[in-house]
Amino acid sequence: MASVYCALVHHPVVDRAGEDITTSITNLDVHDIARSARTYGLRGYFIVSPIEAQHPVVQRILDHWCEGSGRKRFPERAEALSIVEISLSVEDAIARIEAREGRSPRLVVTSARSGLDRTSYEAEAARLAQDPRPTLLLFGTGHGLSDRLLRRADALLEPIQGPTDYNHLSVRAAAAITLDRLFGREPAPNGPI
Amino acid sequence: MASVYCALVHHPVVDRAGEDITTSITNLDVHDIARSARTYGLRGYFIVSPIEAQHPVVQRILDHWCEGSGRKRFPERAEALSIVEISLSVEDAIARIEAREGRSPRLVVTSARSGLDRTSYEAEAARLAQDPRPTLLLFGTGHGLSDRLLRRADALLEPIQGPTDYNHLSVRAAAAITLDRLFGREPAPNGPI
């Protein structure tokens, strides 16, 4: 499997009315998505926020769990949070992946809105299992990623849909389901690319 | 699809050492799992806790989002939280389902621990699609459901495993993935029962 990263985007995302906003970082998003990303073998998890004042808060959370008594008492939490990095922008996360991997990542985005040119989870899982290029998966807070990010993507995944017409999953649940659909099963031997 | 319910169990669950404990109710567990349960068409979501002092706190959360300005501003949140009920015990939840459905539910439990007699998600999904009996899915907080509950179950699902040996998902993520695996796909036309 190629190197896969994910990012939780706090800007640019949209509000209920579709306007670009910046959301606040929340503690449980850091923990839950780190644990899911670690479970499914991701190389890194970026917390993307342009609000520099919140970066030291996240760093304190990471330091608490990754060092000293936090690490000693809850080593599995340290193992998950050790893959977390804070970045100012999606561009910053892409640049760091490029520096580490020697090539820029494919950008795969998620959205609860349906539309044209959506990629199925099966097709994306098959590609991820074979494509050597690194990949960055973007998850949006608020009411989802801004169209600016959706337009830049190499692949736009289908919305997660259950047997009802309700599609207001938390970003923590949506990220977990997305990772499970992409990495939680053996890829079909003759699956589509 | 038969009526399916889920419950988030705060007692009896175990701690790191395997001892029975009671955990506290947390706000985000109420919201996240309600949103996931609503997405996948569940009929109800029980918050199970013997700590009666915490019940009015949960009721205040539900009232805030299901009535008045909370409901008006965030109708989709009210739609999810309207399926939430508080109960003192798993037995209490079972009795309420029985009163409503006219028969007692099958008890399906989840555990991050592997062992004998685990049921695959495919087999359980196929059964749920055809079995008219109501079902109650139990999710454990802390370090998982007590053996007392595991022994009572009609089916014990496989642990959720990614491509790594790390299996410390949050209960919010584990519940979302479980529901997606059971209800998020078309059942195989000739799937096992």
XYZ file of N, CA and C in Angstrom, chain A residues 2-154:
459
model
N 0.547 2.201 -0.881
C 1.278 3.473 -0.909
C 0.999 4.254 0.374
N 1.783 5.309 0.586
C 1.584 6.135 1.776
C 0.293 6.927 1.654
N -0.549 6.786 2.640
C -1.805 7.539 2.641
C -1.855 8.415 3.889
N -2.267 9.641 3.692
C -2.413 10.610 4.772
C -3.859 11.101 4.770
N -4.289 11.641 5.897
C -5.576 12.329 5.875
C -5.426 13.687 6.543
N -6.384 14.552 6.287
C -6.378 15.872 6.903
C -7.797 16.243 7.293
N -7.929 16.826 8.477
C -9.214 17.376 8.897
C -9.140 18.885 8.685
N -9.983 19.366 7.784
C -9.878 20.746 7.314
C -10.835 21.659 8.080
N -10.285 22.707 8.692
C -11.087 23.715 9.395
C -11.263 24.982 8.560
N -10.536 25.080 7.453
C -10.668 26.159 6.474
C -9.957 25.743 5.208
N -10.531 25.958 4.009
C -11.849 26.533 3.765
C -12.946 25.448 3.779
N -13.931 25.676 4.660
C -15.128 24.832 4.700
C -16.339 25.758 4.634
N -17.521 25.179 4.452
C -18.709 26.019 4.300
C -19.648 25.868 5.494
N -20.468 26.888 5.685
C -21.512 26.817 6.711
C -22.806 26.329 6.062
N -23.861 26.305 6.849
C -25.170 25.847 6.378
C -25.622 26.538 5.092
N -25.241 27.820 4.937
C -25.686 28.583 3.771
C -24.731 28.453 2.589
N -23.628 27.669 2.794
C -22.694 27.493 1.689
C -21.585 28.539 1.637
N -21.534 29.416 2.652
C -20.495 30.451 2.680
C -19.213 29.895 3.294
N -18.067 30.336 2.786
C -16.778 29.897 3.338
C -16.609 30.405 4.769
N -16.216 29.495 5.654
C -15.956 29.859 7.056
C -14.717 29.127 7.545
N -14.319 29.457 8.785
C -13.258 28.733 9.486
C -13.871 28.203 10.772
N -13.729 26.892 11.015
C -14.270 26.309 12.248
C -13.159 26.188 13.293
N -13.578 25.954 14.533
C -12.610 25.748 15.617
C -12.184 24.292 15.675
N -10.969 24.091 16.160
C -10.483 22.727 16.385
C -11.149 22.186 17.647
N -11.597 20.936 17.618
C -12.148 20.335 18.841
C -11.328 19.104 19.221
N -11.153 18.939 20.516
C -10.298 17.910 21.084
C -10.643 16.509 20.576
N -11.942 16.197 20.560
C -12.312 14.821 20.226
C -12.094 14.491 18.751
N -12.121 15.499 17.886
C -11.781 15.246 16.481
C -10.324 14.799 16.365
N -9.468 15.408 17.187
C -8.053 15.028 17.162
C -7.913 13.559 17.559
N -8.508 13.186 18.690
C -8.378 11.817 19.198
C -9.047 10.785 18.291
N -10.320 10.997 18.003
C -11.082 9.958 17.292
C -10.495 9.660 15.926
N -10.176 10.711 15.170
C -9.701 10.477 13.800
C -8.270 9.947 13.826
N -7.475 10.328 14.835
C -6.123 9.742 14.975
C -6.228 8.238 15.215
N -7.156 7.834 16.073
C -7.328 6.402 16.365
C -7.819 5.642 15.134
N -8.750 6.246 14.390
C -9.221 5.596 13.163
C -8.100 5.528 12.126
N -7.359 6.627 11.961
C -6.269 6.661 10.966
C -5.191 5.637 11.320
N -4.874 5.517 12.587
C -3.866 4.543 13.019
C -4.361 3.110 12.783
N -5.636 2.872 13.031
C -6.222 1.539 12.821
C -6.103 1.105 11.359
N -6.312 2.060 10.440
C -6.329 1.704 9.026
C -4.992 1.966 8.323
N -3.927 2.182 9.108
C -2.576 2.199 8.547
C -2.147 3.478 7.858
N -2.808 4.608 8.149
C -2.397 5.860 7.521
C -1.058 6.331 8.106
N -0.274 7.048 7.255
C 1.040 7.516 7.681
C 0.992 8.790 8.505
N -0.048 9.578 8.304
C -0.114 10.833 9.036
C -1.518 11.403 8.995
N -1.804 12.247 9.983
C -3.118 12.894 10.088
C -2.864 14.369 10.390
N -3.206 15.233 9.433
C -2.991 16.670 9.588
C -4.247 17.360 10.116
N -4.062 18.181 11.141
C -5.119 19.073 11.595
C -4.853 20.400 10.889
N -5.721 20.770 9.963
C -5.493 21.962 9.138
C -6.305 23.132 9.662
N -5.622 24.152 10.162
C -6.308 25.352 10.636
C -5.420 26.574 10.463
N -5.990 27.639 9.881
C -5.207 28.871 9.742
C -5.155 29.687 11.036
N -5.896 29.249 12.066
C -5.920 30.018 13.323
C -4.698 29.616 14.143
N -3.652 30.396 14.040
C -2.393 30.026 14.695
C -2.523 29.929 16.201
N -3.424 30.717 16.774
C -3.597 30.712 18.235
C -4.054 29.347 18.743
N -4.679 28.531 17.878
C -5.141 27.213 18.337
C -4.055 26.133 18.217
N -3.005 26.435 17.464
C -1.971 25.410 17.273
C -1.304 24.979 18.584
N -0.940 25.943 19.465
C -0.314 25.486 20.723
C -1.256 24.644 21.589
N -2.562 24.863 21.473
C -3.520 24.058 22.244
C -3.461 22.605 21.771
N -3.469 22.430 20.445
C -3.369 21.069 19.903
C -2.032 20.453 20.305
N -0.977 21.254 20.220
C 0.338 20.722 20.580
C 0.378 20.270 22.036
N -0.323 21.005 22.890
C -0.368 20.586 24.304
C -1.107 19.254 24.470
N -2.192 19.084 23.720
C -2.916 17.803 23.764
C -1.974 16.673 23.324
N -1.266 16.910 22.204
C -0.362 15.871 21.689
C 0.751 15.584 22.690
N 1.329 16.643 23.257
C 2.424 16.445 24.216
C 1.933 15.679 25.440
N 0.741 16.019 25.906
C 0.214 15.340 27.093
C 0.135 13.830 26.884
N -0.378 13.425 25.713
C -0.621 11.999 25.478
C 0.593 11.259 24.939
N 1.499 12.005 24.301
C 2.643 11.339 23.654
C 3.893 11.319 24.524
N 3.853 11.996 25.671
C 5.050 12.066 26.516
C 4.683 11.755 27.965
N 5.697 11.429 28.746
C 5.563 11.320 30.190
C 4.478 10.380 30.658
N 3.688 10.838 31.650
C 2.740 9.932 32.296
C 1.584 9.560 31.365
N 1.190 10.490 30.471
C 0.125 10.170 29.515
C 0.518 8.981 28.662
N 1.753 9.021 28.133
C 2.242 7.932 27.286
C 2.348 6.627 28.075
N 2.803 6.772 29.325
C 3.029 5.575 30.140
C 1.695 4.900 30.477
N 0.708 5.710 30.853
C -0.576 5.128 31.260
C -1.396 4.640 30.077
N -1.328 5.366 28.965
C -2.166 5.024 27.809
C -1.304 4.932 26.547
N -0.439 3.913 26.475
C 0.486 3.830 25.334
C -0.224 3.746 23.985
N -1.421 3.142 23.946
C -2.110 3.011 22.656
C -2.650 4.360 22.184
N -2.894 5.269 23.130
C -3.328 6.609 22.737
C -2.144 7.376 22.150
N -0.976 7.204 22.775
C 0.246 7.842 22.248
C 0.532 7.333 20.837
N 0.331 6.036 20.637
C 0.604 5.433 19.335
C -0.277 6.072 18.251
N -1.519 6.361 18.592
C -2.414 7.005 17.616
C -2.046 8.475 17.426
N -1.842 9.193 18.531
C -1.634 10.640 18.415
C -0.253 10.996 17.866
N 0.665 10.035 17.866
C 2.004 10.324 17.344
C 1.987 10.555 15.831
N 0.910 10.194 15.144
C 0.858 10.452 13.692
C 0.195 11.800 13.375
N -0.191 12.555 14.418
C -0.890 13.827 14.195
C 0.106 14.978 13.997
N -0.178 15.826 13.017
C 0.594 17.046 12.789
C -0.378 18.207 12.606
N 0.076 19.389 12.961
C -0.762 20.575 12.771
C -0.229 21.337 11.561
N -1.126 21.800 10.690
C -0.654 22.603 9.563
C -1.584 23.788 9.342
N -1.026 24.827 8.737
C -1.781 26.065 8.555
C -2.780 25.993 7.402
N -2.495 25.117 6.441
C -3.339 25.069 5.240
C -3.192 23.711 4.578
N -4.113 23.419 3.672
C -4.008 22.186 2.885
C -2.710 22.216 2.075
N -2.356 23.391 1.545
C -1.119 23.513 0.768
C 0.096 23.145 1.615
N 0.096 23.584 2.848
C 1.188 23.287 3.774
C 1.282 21.766 3.991
N 0.139 21.103 4.171
C 0.142 19.641 4.360
C 0.662 18.941 3.109
N 0.215 19.411 1.929
C 0.689 18.824 0.667
C 2.205 18.981 0.536
N 2.702 20.175 0.879
C 4.152 20.430 0.765
C 4.951 19.521 1.693
N 4.396 19.264 2.883
C 5.128 18.395 3.815
C 5.129 16.941 3.336
N 4.018 16.519 2.762
C 3.972 15.148 2.226
C 4.948 15.019 1.059
N 4.968 16.059 0.207
C 5.861 16.039 -0.948
C 7.320 15.970 -0.508
N 7.674 16.733 0.524
C 9.055 16.732 1.026
C 9.427 15.346 1.560
N 8.463 14.674 2.153
C 8.737 13.383 2.778
C 8.740 12.235 1.775
N 7.827 12.314 0.816
C 7.612 11.184 -0.091
C 8.304 11.358 -1.449
N 8.775 12.569 -1.729
C 9.465 12.793 -3.002
C 8.543 13.068 -4.173
N 7.236 13.079 -3.927
C 6.283 13.438 -4.976
C 5.004 13.938 -4.321
N 4.292 14.747 -5.090
C 3.096 15.352 -4.499
C 1.969 14.324 -4.416
N 1.128 14.425 -3.405
C 0.068 13.424 -3.248
C -1.112 13.665 -4.180
N -1.792 12.576 -4.525
C -3.125 12.694 -5.129
C -4.044 13.247 -4.060
N -4.972 14.076 -4.460
C -5.892 14.686 -3.517
C -7.265 14.017 -3.671
N -7.723 13.346 -2.614
C -9.018 12.660 -2.646
C -9.926 13.325 -1.628
N -11.080 13.784 -2.063
C -11.942 14.545 -1.171
C -13.270 13.835 -0.927
N -13.881 14.188 0.187
C -15.146 13.593 0.598
C -16.181 14.701 0.705
N -17.429 14.359 0.453
C -18.491 15.348 0.544
C -19.811 14.633 0.768
N -20.664 15.232 1.600
C -21.988 14.643 1.817
C -22.941 15.040 0.696
N -22.486 15.930 -0.194
C -23.346 16.345 -1.302
C -23.093 15.466 -2.515
N -24.151 15.069 -3.177
C -23.963 14.255 -4.373
C -23.783 15.187 -5.571
N -23.381 14.627 -6.687
C -23.166 15.441 -7.873
C -22.483 14.630 -8.945
N -21.929 15.301 -9.926
C -21.298 14.617 -11.050
C -19.927 14.080 -10.681
N -19.480 13.102 -11.427
C -18.094 12.618 -11.358
C -17.674 12.124 -9.991
N -18.592 11.474 -9.286
C -18.209 10.862 -8.014
C -17.528 9.521 -8.271
N -16.525 9.232 -7.436
C -15.795 7.972 -7.529
C -16.340 7.016 -6.480
N -16.540 5.752 -6.842
C -17.042 4.778 -5.874
C -15.919 4.382 -4.913
N -16.300 3.912 -3.733
C -15.301 3.444 -2.754
C -14.544 2.242 -3.294
N -15.239 1.367 -4.026
C -14.590 0.190 -4.585
C -13.481 0.608 -5.557
N -13.795 1.564 -6.447
C -12.803 1.993 -7.434
C -11.616 2.666 -6.747
N -11.889 3.503 -5.746
C -10.802 4.194 -5.055
C -9.972 3.202 -4.233
N -10.625 2.227 -3.604
C -9.883 1.218 -2.831
C -8.951 0.432 -3.744
N -9.442 0.067 -4.929
C -8.612 -0.689 -5.870
C -7.424 0.148 -6.329
N -7.659 1.437 -6.581
C -6.564 2.301 -7.002
C -5.526 2.439 -5.883
N -5.998 2.669 -4.670
C -5.080 2.849 -3.539
C -4.218 1.607 -3.321
N -4.791 0.448 -3.588
C -4.034 -0.794 -3.376
C -2.921 -0.958 -4.406
N -2.999 -0.223 -5.527
C -2.031 -0.447 -6.607
C -1.211 0.768 -6.984
N -1.748 1.972 -6.774
C -1.068 3.182 -7.216
C 0.072 3.522 -6.248
N 1.308 3.661 -6.724
C 2.411 3.951 -5.801
C 2.461 5.400 -5.321
N 1.672 6.273 -5.937
C 1.717 7.690 -5.556
C 1.089 7.894 -4.184
N 1.661 8.764 -3.342
C 1.023 9.041 -2.052
C -0.333 9.710 -2.252
N -1.179 9.579 -1.249
C -2.538 10.121 -1.336
C -2.856 10.917 -0.079
N -3.546 12.022 -0.261
C -4.048 12.811 0.870
C -5.568 12.841 0.789
N -6.204 12.296 1.839
C -7.672 12.284 1.949
C -8.102 13.489 2.768
N -9.038 14.279 2.251
C -9.494 15.459 2.994
C -10.892 15.248 3.560
N -11.044 15.552 4.851
C -12.353 15.547 5.506
C -12.675 16.971 5.941
N -13.915 17.389 5.722
C -14.292 18.756 6.065
C -15.089 18.835 7.354
N -14.822 19.852 8.151
C -15.649 20.157 9.323
C -16.807 21.054 8.848
N -17.571 21.606 9.795
C -18.695 22.485 9.428
C -19.661 21.734 8.523
N -20.103 22.379 7.453
C -20.991 21.707 6.508
C -20.226 21.196 5.297
N -18.935 20.949 5.477
C -18.169 20.288 4.423
C -17.147 21.183 3.750
N -16.298 20.558 2.956
C -15.209 21.242 2.259
C -15.753 22.280 1.273
N -15.021 23.374 1.151
C -15.376 24.410 0.188
C -15.237 23.885 -1.239
N -16.068 24.432 -2.141
C -15.973 24.050 -3.552
C -14.567 24.271 -4.104
N -13.864 25.240 -3.559
C -12.485 25.488 -4.009
C -11.631 24.237 -3.870
N -11.834 23.504 -2.751
C -11.072 22.268 -2.541
C -11.634 21.127 -3.392
N -12.966 21.063 -3.483
C -13.568 19.986 -4.278
C -13.084 20.060 -5.729
N -12.964 21.289 -6.250
C -12.557 21.441 -7.655
C -11.105 21.028 -7.900
N -10.273 21.125 -6.868
C -8.849 20.780 -7.037
C -8.592 19.288 -6.960
N -9.585 18.506 -6.527
C -9.338 17.098 -6.195
C -9.081 16.233 -7.414
N -8.274 15.212 -7.234
C -8.084 14.181 -8.252
C -9.241 13.194 -8.226
